[in-house]
Short mmCIF file of the C-alpha atoms (twelve columns), coordinates in Angstrom:
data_MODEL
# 
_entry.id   MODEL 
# 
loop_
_atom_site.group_PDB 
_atom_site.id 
_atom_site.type_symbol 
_atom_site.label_atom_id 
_atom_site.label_alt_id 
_atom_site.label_comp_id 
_atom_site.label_asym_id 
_atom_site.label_seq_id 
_atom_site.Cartn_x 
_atom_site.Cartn_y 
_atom_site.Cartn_z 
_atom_site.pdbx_PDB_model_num 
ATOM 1  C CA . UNK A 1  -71.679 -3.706  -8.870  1 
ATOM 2  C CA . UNK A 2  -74.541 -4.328  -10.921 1 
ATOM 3  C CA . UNK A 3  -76.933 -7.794  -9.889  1 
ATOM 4  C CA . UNK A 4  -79.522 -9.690  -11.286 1 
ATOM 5  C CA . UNK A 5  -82.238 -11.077 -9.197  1 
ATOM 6  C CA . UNK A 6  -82.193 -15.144 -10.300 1 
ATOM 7  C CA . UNK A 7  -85.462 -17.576 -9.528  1 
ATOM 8  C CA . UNK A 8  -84.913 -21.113 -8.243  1 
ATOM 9  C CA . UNK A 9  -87.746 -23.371 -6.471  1 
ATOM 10 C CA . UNK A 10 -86.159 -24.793 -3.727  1 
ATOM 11 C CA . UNK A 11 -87.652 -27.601 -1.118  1 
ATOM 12 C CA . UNK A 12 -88.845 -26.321 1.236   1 
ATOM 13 C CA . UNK A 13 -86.536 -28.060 4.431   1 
ATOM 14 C CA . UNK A 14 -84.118 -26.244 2.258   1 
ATOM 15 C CA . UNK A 15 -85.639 -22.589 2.449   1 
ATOM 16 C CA . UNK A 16 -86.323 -23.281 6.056   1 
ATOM 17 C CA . UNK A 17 -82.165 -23.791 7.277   1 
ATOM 18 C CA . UNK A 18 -81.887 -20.431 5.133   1 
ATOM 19 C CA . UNK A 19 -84.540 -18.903 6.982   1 
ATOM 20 C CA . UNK A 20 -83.240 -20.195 10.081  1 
ATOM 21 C CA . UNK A 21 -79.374 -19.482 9.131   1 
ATOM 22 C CA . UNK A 22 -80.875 -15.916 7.893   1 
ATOM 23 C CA . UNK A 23 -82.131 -15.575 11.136  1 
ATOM 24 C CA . UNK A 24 -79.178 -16.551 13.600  1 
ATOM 25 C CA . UNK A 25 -76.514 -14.674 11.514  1 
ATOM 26 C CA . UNK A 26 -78.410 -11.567 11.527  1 
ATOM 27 C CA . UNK A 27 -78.403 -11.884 7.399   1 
ATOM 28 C CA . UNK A 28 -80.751 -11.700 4.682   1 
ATOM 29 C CA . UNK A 29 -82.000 -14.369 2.950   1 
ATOM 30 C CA . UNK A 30 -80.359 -12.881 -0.032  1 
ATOM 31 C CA . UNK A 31 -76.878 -12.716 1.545   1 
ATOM 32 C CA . UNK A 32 -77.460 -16.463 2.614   1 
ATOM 33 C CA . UNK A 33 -77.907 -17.396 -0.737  1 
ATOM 34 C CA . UNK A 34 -75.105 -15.408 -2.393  1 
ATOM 35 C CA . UNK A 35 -72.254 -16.998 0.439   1 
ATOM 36 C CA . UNK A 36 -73.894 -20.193 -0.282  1 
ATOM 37 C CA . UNK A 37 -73.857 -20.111 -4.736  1 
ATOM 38 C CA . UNK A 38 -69.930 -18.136 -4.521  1 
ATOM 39 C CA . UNK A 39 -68.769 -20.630 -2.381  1 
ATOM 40 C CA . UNK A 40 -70.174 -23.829 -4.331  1 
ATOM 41 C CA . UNK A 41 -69.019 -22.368 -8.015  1 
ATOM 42 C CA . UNK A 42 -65.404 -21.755 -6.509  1 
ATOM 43 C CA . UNK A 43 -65.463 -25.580 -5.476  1 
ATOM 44 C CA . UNK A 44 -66.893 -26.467 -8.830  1 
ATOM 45 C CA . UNK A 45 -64.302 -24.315 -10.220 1 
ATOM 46 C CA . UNK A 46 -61.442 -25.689 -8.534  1 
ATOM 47 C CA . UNK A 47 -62.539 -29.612 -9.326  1 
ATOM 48 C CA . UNK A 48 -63.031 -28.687 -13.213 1 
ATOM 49 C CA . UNK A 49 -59.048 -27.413 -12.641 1 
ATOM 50 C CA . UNK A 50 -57.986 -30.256 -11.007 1 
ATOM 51 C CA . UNK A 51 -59.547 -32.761 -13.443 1 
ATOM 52 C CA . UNK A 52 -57.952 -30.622 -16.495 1 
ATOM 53 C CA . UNK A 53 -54.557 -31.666 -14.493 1 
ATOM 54 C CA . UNK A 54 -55.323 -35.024 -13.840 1 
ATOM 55 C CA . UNK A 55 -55.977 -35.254 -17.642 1 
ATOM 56 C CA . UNK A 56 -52.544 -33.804 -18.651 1 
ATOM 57 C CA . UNK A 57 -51.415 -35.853 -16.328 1 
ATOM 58 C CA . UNK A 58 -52.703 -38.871 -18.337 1 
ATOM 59 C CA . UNK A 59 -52.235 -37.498 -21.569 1 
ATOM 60 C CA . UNK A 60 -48.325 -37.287 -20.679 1 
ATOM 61 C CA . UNK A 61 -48.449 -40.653 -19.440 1 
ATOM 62 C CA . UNK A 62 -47.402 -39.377 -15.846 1 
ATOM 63 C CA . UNK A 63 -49.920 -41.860 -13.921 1 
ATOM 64 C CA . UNK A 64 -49.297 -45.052 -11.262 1 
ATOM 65 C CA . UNK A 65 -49.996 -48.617 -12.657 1 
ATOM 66 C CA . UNK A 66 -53.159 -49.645 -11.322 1 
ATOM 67 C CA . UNK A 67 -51.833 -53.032 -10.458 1 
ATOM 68 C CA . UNK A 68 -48.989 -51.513 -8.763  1 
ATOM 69 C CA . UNK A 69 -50.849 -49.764 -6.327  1 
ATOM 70 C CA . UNK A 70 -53.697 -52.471 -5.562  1 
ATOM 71 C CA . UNK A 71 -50.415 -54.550 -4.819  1 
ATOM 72 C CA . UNK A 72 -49.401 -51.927 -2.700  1 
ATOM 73 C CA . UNK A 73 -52.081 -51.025 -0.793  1 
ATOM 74 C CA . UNK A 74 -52.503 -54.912 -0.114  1 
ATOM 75 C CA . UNK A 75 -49.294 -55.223 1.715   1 
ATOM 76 C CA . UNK A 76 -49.952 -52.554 3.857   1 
ATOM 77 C CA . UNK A 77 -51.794 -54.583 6.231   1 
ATOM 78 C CA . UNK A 78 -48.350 -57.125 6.220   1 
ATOM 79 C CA . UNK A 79 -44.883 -57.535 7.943   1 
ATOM 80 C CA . UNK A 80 -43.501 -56.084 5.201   1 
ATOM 81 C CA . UNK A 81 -45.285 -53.208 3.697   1 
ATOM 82 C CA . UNK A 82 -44.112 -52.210 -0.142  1 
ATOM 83 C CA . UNK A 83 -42.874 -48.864 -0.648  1 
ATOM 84 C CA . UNK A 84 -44.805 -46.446 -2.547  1 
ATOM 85 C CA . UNK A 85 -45.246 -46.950 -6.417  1 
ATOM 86 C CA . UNK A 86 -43.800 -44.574 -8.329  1 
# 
């Protein structure tokens, strides 16, 4: 697989725990770094998904009154909760 070598100033507390994580795991710096960047753009990946649903959601008009859940939630507390909105 071809790489590219990327430059980011980091604060330094920061570049110490990757030192430090480097260090206990036996890793390079380098391998820290890669885990770390894969596993935050599959997270940003997956919430840019999800909001692209929650969208279509709202476009198709499939969303929960907001009344109707604040109601809801406020007689959960009660003798009689309400059931789930729908």
């Amino acid at each position: 697989m071809e790489t590219k070598v990327l430059t980011a100033h980091v604060p330094l507390p920061l570049a110490q725990k990757v030192d430090e994580l480097a260090g206990r795991l036996d890793r390079s710096r380098g391998w820290i770094v890669k885990q770390a960047l894969s596993a935050w753009i599959d997270q940003e990946e997956e919430r840019h998904q999800l909001t692209l649903e929650a969208l279509a959601d709202v476009d198709a008009r499939n969303v929960i009154d907001h009344h109707a859940v604040r109601t809801w939630a406020a007689s959960l507390g009660t003798e009689k909760p309400l059931p789930l909105p729908r």
